Short mmCIF file of C-alpha atoms and ligand atoms in Angstrom, two decimals:
data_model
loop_
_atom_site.label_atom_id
_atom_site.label_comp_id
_atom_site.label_asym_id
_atom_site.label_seq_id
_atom_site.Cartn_x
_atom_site.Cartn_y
_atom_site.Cartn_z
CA UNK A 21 170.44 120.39 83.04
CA UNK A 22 171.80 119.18 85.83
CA UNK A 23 169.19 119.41 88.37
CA UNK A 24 171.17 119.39 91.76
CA UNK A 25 173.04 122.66 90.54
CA UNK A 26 169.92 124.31 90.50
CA UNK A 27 169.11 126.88 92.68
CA UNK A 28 165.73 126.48 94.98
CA UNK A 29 164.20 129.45 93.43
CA UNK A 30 165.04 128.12 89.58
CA UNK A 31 164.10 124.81 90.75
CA UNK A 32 160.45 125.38 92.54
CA UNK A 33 159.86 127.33 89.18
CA UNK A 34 160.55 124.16 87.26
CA UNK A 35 158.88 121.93 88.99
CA UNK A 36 155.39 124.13 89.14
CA UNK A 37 155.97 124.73 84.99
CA UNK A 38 156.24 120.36 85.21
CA UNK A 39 159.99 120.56 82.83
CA UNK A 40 161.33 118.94 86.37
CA UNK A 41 159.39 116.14 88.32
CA UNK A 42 159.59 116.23 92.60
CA UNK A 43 160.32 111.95 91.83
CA UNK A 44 163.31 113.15 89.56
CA UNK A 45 164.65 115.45 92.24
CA UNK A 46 164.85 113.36 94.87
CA UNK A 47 165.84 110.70 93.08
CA UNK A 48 169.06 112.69 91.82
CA UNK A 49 169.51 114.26 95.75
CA UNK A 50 169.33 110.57 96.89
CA UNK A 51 171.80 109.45 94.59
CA UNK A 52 174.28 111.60 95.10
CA UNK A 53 174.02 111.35 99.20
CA UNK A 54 174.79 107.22 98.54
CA UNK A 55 177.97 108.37 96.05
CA UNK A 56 179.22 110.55 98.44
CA UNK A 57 178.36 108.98 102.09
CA UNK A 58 182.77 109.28 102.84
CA UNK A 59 181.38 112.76 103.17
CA UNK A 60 179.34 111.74 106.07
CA UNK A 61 176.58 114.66 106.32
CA UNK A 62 173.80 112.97 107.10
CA UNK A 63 172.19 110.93 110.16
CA UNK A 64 169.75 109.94 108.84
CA UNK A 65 168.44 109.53 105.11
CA UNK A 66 164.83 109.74 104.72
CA UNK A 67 164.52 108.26 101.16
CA UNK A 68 161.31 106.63 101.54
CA UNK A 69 159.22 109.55 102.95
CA UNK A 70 160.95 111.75 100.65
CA UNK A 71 159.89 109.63 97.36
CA UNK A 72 156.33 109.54 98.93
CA UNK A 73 155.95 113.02 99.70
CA UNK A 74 157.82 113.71 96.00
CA UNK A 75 154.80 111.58 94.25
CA UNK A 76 152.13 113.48 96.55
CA UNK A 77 153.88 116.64 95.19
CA UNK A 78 153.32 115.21 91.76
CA UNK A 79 149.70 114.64 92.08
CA UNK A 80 149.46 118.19 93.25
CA UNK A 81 150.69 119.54 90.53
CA UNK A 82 148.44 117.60 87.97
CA UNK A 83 145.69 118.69 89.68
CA UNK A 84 146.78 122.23 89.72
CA UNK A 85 146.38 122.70 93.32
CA UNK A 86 150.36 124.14 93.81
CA UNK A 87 151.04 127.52 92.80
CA UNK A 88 150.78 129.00 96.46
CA UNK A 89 153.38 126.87 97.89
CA UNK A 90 156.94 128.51 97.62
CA UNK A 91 159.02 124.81 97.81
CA UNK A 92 156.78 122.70 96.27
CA UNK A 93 159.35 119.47 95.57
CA UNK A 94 162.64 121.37 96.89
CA UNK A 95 164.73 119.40 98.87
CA UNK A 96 165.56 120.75 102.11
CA UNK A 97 167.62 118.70 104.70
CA UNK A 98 167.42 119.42 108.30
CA UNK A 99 169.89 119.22 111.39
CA UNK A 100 169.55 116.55 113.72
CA UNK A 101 168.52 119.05 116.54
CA UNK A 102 165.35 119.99 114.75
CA UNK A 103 162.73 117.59 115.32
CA UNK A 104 160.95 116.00 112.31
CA UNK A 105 157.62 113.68 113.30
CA UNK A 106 158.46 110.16 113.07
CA UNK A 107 162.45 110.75 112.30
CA UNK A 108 165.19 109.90 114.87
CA UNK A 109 166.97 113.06 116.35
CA UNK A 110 169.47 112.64 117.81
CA UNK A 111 171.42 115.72 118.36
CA UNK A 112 174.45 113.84 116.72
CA UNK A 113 174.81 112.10 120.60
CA UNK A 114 174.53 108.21 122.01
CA UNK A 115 172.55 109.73 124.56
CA UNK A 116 169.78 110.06 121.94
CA UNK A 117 170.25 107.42 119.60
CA UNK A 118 166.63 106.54 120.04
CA UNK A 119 164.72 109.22 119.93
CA UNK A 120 161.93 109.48 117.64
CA UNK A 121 159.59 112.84 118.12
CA UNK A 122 156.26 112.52 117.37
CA UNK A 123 155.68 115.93 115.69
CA UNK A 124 157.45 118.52 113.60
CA UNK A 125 158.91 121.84 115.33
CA UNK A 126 156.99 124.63 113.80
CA UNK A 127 160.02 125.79 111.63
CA UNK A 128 159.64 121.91 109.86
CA UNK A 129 155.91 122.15 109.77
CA UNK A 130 155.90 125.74 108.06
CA UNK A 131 158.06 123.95 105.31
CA UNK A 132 156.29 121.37 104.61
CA UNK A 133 153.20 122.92 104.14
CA UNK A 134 155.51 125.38 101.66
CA UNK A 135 155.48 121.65 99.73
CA UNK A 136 159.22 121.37 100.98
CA UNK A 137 160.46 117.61 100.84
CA UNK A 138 162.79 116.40 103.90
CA UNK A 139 165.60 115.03 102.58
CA UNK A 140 167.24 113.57 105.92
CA UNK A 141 168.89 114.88 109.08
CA UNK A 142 172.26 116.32 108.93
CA UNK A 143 175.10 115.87 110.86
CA UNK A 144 176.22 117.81 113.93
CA UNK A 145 178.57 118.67 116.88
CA UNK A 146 177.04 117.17 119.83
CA UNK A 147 174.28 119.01 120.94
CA UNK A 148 175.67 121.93 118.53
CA UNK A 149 178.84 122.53 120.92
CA UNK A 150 181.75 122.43 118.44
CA UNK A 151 183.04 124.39 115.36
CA UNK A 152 184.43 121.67 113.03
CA UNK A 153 182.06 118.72 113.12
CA UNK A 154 184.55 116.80 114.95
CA UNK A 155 182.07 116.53 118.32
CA UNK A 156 179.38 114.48 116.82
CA UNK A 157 179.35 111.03 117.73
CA UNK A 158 178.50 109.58 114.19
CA UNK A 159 181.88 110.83 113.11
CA UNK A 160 183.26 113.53 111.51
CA UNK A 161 182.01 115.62 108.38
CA UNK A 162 184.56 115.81 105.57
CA UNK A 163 184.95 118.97 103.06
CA UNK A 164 183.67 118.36 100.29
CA UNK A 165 186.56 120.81 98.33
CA UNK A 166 189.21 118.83 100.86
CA UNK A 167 187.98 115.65 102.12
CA UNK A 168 191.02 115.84 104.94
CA UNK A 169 189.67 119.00 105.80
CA UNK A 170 186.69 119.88 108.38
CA UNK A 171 183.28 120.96 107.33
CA UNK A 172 183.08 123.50 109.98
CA UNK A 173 180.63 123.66 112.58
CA UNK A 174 178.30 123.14 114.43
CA UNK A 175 175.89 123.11 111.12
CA UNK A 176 178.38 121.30 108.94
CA UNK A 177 176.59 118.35 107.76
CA UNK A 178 173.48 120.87 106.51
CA UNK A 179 176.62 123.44 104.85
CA UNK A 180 178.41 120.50 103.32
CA UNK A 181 175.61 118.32 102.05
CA UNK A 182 174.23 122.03 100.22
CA UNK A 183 177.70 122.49 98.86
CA UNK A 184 177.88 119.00 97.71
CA UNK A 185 174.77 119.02 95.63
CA UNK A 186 172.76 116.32 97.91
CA UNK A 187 170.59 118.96 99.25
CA UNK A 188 168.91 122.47 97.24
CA UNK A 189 168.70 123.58 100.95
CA UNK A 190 169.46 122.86 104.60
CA UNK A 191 168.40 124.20 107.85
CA UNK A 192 170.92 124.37 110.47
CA UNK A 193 170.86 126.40 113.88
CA UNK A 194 173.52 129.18 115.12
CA UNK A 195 173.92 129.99 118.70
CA UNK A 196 177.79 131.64 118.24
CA UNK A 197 178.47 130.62 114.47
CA UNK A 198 177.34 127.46 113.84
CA UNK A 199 175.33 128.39 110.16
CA UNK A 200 177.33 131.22 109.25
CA UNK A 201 181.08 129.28 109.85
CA UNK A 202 180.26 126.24 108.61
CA UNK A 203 178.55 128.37 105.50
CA UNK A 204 181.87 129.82 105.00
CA UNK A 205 184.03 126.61 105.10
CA UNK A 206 182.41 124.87 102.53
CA UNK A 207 181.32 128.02 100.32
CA UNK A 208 178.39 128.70 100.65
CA UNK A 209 175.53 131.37 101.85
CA UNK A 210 174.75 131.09 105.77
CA UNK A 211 172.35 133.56 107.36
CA UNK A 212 171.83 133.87 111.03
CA UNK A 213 168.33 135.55 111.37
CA UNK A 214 167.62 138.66 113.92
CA UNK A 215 166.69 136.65 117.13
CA UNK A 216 163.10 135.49 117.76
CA UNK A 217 162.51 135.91 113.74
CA UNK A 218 161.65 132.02 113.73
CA UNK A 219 159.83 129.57 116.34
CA UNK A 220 162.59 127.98 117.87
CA UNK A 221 159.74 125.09 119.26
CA UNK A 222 161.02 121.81 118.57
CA UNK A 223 164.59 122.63 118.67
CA UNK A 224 166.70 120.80 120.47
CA UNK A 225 168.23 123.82 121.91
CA UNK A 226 171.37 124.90 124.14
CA UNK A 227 171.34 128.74 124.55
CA UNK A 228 167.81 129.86 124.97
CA UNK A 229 169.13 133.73 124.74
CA UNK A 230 171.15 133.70 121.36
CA UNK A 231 169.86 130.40 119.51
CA UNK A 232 168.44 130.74 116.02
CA UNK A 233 167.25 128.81 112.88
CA UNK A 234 169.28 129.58 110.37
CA UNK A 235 169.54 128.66 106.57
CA UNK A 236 172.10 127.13 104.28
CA UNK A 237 171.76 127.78 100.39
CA UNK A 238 173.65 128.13 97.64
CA UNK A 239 172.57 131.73 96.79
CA UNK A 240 170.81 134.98 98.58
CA UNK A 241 167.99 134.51 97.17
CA UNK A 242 167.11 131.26 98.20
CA UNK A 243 168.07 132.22 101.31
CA UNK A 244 165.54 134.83 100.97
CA UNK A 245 163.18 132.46 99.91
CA UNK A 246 163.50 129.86 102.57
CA UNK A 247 163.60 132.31 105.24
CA UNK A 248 160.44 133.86 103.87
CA UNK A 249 158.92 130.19 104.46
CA UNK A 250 160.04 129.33 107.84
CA UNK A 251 159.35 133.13 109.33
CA UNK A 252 156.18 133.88 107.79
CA UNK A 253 157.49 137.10 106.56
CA UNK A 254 156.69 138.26 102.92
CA UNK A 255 159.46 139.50 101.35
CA UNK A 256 160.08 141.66 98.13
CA UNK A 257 162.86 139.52 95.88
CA UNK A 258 166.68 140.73 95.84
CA UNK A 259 167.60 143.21 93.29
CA UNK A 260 171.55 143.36 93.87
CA UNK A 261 171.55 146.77 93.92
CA UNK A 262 174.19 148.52 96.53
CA UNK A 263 174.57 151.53 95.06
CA UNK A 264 174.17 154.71 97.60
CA UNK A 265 174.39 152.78 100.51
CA UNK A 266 176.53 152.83 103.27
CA UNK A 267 178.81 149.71 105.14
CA UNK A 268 180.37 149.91 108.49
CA UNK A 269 184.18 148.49 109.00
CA UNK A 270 185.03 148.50 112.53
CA UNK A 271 188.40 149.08 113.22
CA UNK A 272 188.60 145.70 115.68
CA UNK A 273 187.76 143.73 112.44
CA UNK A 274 190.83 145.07 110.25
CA UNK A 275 193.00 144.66 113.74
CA UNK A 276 191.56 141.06 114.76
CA UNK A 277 193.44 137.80 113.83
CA UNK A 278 192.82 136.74 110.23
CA UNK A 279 195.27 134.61 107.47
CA UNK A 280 196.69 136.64 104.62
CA UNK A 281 194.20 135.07 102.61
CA UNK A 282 191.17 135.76 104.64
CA UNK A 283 193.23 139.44 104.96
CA UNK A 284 193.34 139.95 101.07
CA UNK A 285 190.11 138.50 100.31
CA UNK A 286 188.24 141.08 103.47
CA UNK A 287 190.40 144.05 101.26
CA UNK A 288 189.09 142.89 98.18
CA UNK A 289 185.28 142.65 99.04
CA UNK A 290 185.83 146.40 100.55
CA UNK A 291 187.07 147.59 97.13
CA UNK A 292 184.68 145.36 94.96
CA UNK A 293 181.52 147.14 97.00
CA UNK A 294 182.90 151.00 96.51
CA UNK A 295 183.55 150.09 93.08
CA UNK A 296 179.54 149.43 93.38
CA UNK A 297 178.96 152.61 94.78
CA UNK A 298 179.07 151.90 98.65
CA UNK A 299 179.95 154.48 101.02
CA UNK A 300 182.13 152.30 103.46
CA UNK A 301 182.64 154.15 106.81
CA UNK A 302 184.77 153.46 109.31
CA UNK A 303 183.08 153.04 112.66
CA UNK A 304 184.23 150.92 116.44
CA UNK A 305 183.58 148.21 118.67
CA UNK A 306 185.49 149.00 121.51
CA UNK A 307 184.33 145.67 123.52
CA UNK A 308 184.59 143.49 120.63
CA UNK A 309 187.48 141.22 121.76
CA UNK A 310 185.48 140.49 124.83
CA UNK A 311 182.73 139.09 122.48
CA UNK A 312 183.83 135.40 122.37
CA UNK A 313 184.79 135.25 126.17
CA UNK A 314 181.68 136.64 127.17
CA UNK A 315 179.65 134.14 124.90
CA UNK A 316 181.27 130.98 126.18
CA UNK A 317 180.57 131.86 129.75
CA UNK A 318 176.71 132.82 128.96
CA UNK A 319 176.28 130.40 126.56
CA UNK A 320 177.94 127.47 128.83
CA UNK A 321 176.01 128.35 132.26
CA UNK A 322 172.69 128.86 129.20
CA UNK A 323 173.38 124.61 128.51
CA UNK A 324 173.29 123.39 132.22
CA UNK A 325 169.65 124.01 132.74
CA UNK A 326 168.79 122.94 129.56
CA UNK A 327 170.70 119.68 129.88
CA UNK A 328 169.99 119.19 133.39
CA UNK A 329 166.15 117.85 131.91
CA UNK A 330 167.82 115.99 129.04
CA UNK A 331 170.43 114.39 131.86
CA UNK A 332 167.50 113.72 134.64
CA UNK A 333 165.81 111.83 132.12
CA UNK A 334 168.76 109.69 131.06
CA UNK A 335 169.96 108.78 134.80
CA UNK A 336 173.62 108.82 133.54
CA UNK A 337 176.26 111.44 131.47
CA UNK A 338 178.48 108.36 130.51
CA UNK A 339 176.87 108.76 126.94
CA UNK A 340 178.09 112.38 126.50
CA UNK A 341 180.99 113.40 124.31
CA UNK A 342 183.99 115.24 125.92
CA UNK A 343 182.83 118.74 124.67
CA UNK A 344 179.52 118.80 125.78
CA UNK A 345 180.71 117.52 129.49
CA UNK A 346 183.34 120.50 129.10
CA UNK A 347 180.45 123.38 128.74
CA UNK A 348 178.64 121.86 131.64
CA UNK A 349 181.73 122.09 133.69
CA UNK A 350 182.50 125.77 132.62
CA UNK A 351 178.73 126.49 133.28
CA UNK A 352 178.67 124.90 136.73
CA UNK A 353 181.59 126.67 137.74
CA UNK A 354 181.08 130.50 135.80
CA UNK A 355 177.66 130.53 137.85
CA UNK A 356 179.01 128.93 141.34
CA UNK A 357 179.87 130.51 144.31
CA UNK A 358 182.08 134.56 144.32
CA UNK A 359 182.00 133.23 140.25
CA UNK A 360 178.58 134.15 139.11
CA UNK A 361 179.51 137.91 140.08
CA UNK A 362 182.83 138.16 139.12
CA UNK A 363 182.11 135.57 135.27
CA UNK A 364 178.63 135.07 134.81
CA UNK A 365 177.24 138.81 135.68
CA UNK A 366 180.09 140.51 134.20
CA UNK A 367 179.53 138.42 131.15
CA UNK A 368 176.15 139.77 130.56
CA UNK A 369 177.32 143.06 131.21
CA UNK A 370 179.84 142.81 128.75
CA UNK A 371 176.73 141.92 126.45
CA UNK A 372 174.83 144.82 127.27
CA UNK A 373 177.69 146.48 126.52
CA UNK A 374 178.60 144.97 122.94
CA UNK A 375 175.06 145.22 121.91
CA UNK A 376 174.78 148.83 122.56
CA UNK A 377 178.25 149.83 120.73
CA UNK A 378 177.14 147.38 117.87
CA UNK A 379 173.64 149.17 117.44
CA UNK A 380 175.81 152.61 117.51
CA UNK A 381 178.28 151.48 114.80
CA UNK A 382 175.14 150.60 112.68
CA UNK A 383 172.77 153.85 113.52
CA UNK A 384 175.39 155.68 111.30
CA UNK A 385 175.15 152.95 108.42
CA UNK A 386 172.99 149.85 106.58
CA UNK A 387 175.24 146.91 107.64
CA UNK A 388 178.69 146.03 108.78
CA UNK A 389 180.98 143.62 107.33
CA UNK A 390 183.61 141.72 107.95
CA UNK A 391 185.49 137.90 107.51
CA UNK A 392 183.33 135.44 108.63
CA UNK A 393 186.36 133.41 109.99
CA UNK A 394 189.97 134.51 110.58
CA UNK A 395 190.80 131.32 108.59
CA UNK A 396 189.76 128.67 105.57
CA UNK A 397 188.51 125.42 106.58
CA UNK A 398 191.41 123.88 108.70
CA UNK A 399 192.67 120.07 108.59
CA UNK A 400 190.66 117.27 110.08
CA UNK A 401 192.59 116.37 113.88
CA UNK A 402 194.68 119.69 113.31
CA UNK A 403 193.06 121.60 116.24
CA UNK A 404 194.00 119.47 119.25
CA UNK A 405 192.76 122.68 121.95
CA UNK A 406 189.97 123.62 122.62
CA UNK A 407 190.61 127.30 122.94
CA UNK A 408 192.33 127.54 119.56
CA UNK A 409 189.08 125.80 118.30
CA UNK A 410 186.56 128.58 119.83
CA UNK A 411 189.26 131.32 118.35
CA UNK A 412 187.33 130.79 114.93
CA UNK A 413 184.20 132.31 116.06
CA UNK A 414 185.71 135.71 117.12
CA UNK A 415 183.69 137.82 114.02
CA UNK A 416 180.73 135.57 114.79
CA UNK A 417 179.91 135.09 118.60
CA UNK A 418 179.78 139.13 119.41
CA UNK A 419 176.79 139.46 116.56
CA UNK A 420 174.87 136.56 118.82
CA UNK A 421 175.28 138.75 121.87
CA UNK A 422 173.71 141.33 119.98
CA UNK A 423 170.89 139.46 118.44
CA UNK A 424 171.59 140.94 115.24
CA UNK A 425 170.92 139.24 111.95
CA UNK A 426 174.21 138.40 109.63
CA UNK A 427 175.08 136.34 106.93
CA UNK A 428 178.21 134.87 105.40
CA UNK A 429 178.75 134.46 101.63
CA UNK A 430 181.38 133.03 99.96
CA UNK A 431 183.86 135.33 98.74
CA UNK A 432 187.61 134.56 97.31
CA UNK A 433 189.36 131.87 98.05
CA UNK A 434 192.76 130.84 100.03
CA UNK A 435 194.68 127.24 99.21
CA UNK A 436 191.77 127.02 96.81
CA UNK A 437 189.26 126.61 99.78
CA UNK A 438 186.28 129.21 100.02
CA UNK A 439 186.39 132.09 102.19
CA UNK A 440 183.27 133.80 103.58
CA UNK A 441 182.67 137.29 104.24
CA UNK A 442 180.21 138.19 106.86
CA UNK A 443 177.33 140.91 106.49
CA UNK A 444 175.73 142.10 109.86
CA UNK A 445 172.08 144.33 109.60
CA UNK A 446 169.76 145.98 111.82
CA UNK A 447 167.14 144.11 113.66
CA UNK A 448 165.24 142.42 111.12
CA UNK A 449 167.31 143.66 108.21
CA UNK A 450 167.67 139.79 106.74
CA UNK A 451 166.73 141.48 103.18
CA UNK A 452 169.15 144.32 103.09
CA UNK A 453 171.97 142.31 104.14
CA UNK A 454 171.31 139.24 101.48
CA UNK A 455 170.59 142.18 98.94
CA UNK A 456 174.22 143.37 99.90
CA UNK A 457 175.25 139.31 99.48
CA UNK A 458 173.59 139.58 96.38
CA UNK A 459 175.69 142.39 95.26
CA UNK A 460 179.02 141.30 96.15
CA UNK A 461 178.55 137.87 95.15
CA UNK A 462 177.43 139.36 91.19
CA UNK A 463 180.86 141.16 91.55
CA UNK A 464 182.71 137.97 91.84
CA UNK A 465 180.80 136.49 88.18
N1 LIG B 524 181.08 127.11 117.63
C1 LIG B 524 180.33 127.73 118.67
C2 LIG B 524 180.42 126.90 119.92
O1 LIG B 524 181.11 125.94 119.92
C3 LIG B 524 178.94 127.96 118.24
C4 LIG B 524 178.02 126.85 118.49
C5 LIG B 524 176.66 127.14 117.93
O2 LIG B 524 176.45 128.19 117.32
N2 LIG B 524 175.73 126.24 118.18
O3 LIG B 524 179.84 127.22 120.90
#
């Protein structure tokens, strides 16, 4: 068995029946982060704690006092925006190379006392502003199917280290994309949850109206499980089952930009779910190709008052990466002057807008769907502007407006790199969306 295949639901089951030890776990996660460190997802390793809390998990188990806790001994890493007591975060950025919080954020703590092991930070776009990993100031993230190719962003070090088998988990945070593209570059399952499902306290956060915790994972179900754990929410276990229900295609998706591949792939998913037994519909977005426009104005003017505290108490900027002193430009200017009317409030009525047509497309259905990006993971250095960059989150950044939840599971595959398919649900409709995950992903076996 080899035990970094495992899934997190397989694996907490053999750990609590003692055929798998926490010690062996970590030791084998451990491992294979040194073997593959050209790969570059983590920060931070935290291999000491990890074999500490691993033996503590141990104990536990001899004494019989586990069987309530959901992760006992799973491995979950954790992006370098999320604090984690006594571990640097550093937001992937010199300007905080030395910070070291002094207590978990509540998503971290809910984990742990799950019996979840930290693993290490991941790495990051600066301050989560970026779509390819290529912001972060510890260097790039390299595929793990292409190591010349981009991990995606902003969560890339948390999708690529779960892809890579160094992780059974990995908590990342999406504000426009940055679980559910990332998920889909390096094939695996990303899930944005409905926002406000999970404490955002002790996030390092950017965009206080659309930023959410979101979860990395190699299946549905275990992003079922470790969404269960960091919202609170009990949850009844995936079943797979599709049949009956009934999927949304807007017509903006099938017009929008997309490869052949990503084009084929979208087709084939359609015709794998009726072959299930879906109804798919076909309903509209009208305002959907205002989606990404009107998120990188809100989300921009969103970052200058949260940096301006992080600035003030680092007297300079000369520490901050290009990108990140590009959104504070576009935010100081969308909200100055004759601009905040004509940008920054027609911005957020565009939102209001794209959240009512997207809540109208779904009252007639369970969940829309739709390519996660409009392409496979691209080459690293081989987007040299910016706008061309943002491009790739033109399925994701509208859902954000919208607060909806959505995930991304790999589906196909184009130059032999994953593709991901995006599921969007009611307000907290995490379940029937991975249960639809579930489904299509069985159809692929
Ligand atoms: N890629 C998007 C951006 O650059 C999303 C970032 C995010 O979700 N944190 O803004």
């Amino acid at each position: 068995m080899n035990i970094t295949d495992l899934t997190a639901v397989s694996l907490a089951a053999a750990i609590s029946s003692g055929e798998v030890t926490p010690t062996d776990v970590v030791t084998k996660c451990l491992g294979k982060i040194q073997g593959d460190r050209q790969l570059n997802n983590f920060i931070t390793v935290c291999a000491d704690q990890a074999l500490k809390e691993a033996q503590a998990a141990e104990r536990e188990i001899k004494n019989g006092k586990h069987t309530d806790k959901k992760l006992l001994g799973v491995p979950v890493a954790v992006k370098d925006n999320i604090c984690v007591a006594g571990v640097q975060t550093t937001c992937a950025s010199h300007l905080l190379y030395d910070y070291v919080p002094d207590s978990d954020a509540e998503v971290v703590a809910r984990l742990k006392r799950a019996g979840a092991i930290i693993i290490g930070k991941t790495n990051m776009d600066e301050f989560a502003f970026g779509s390819a990993n290529e912001y972060s100031a510890y260097g790039c993230v390299r595929n793990v199917r292409d190591n010349n190719r981009v991990a995606g962003g902003s969560s890339g070090g948390s999708a690529n280290a779960v892809a890579a088998g160094e992780t059974v988990l990995a908590l990342g945070t999406d504000t426009g994309g940055s679980v559910r593209q990332p998920a889909a570059f390096c094939g695996v399952v990303g899930l944005k949850p409905t926002y406000g499902a999970i404490s955002r306290q002790g996030v390092i956060g950017l965009c206080p109206s659309m930023e959410q915790v979101g979860m990395l994972s190699k299946t549905c179900d275990d992003a079922l499980l470790l969404f269960s754990v960091a919202s609170g929410q009990e949850m009844r276990a995936l079943d797979g089952n599709v049949r009956g229900i009934t999927i949304g295609i807007a017509k903006e998706f099938l017009q929008a930009e997309k490869s052949d591949g990503v084009a084929k792939v979208f087709n084939n998913a359609i015709e794998q779910l009726k072959a299930l037994g879906v109804n798919v519909v076909e309903v509209s977005i009208p305002s959907f190709f205002a989606g990404l426009s009107a998120y990188h104005v809100l989300s921009s003017a969103e970052a200058v008052n949260a940096f301006k505290k992080v600035v003030e108490a680092h007297p300079t900027t000369a520490l901050l990466g290009g990108e990140v002193k590009r959104r504070m430009l576009t935010g100081a200017v969308v909200t100055d002057g004759e601009n905040y009317d004509k940008l920054y409030v027609k911005a957020a009525k565009v939102r209001t807008v794209i959240t009512a047509e997207y809540l109208k497309a779904l009252s007639g259905c369970d969940a829309l769907l739709c390519p996660t990006t409009a392409t496979v993971a691209t080459p690293i250095g081989g987007i040299t502007d910016p706008q061309q960059e943002h491009m790739c989150d033109s399925y994701l950044a509208p859902v954000s407006l919208a607060g909806l939840p959505a995930v991304s599971v790999p589906f196909g595959s184009e130059f032999g790199l994953p593709i991901g398919i995006q599921i969007i649900g009611k307000r907290n409709g995490e379940r029937e969306i991975l249960n639809i995950g579930k489904g299509l992903m069985n159809a692929v076996r």
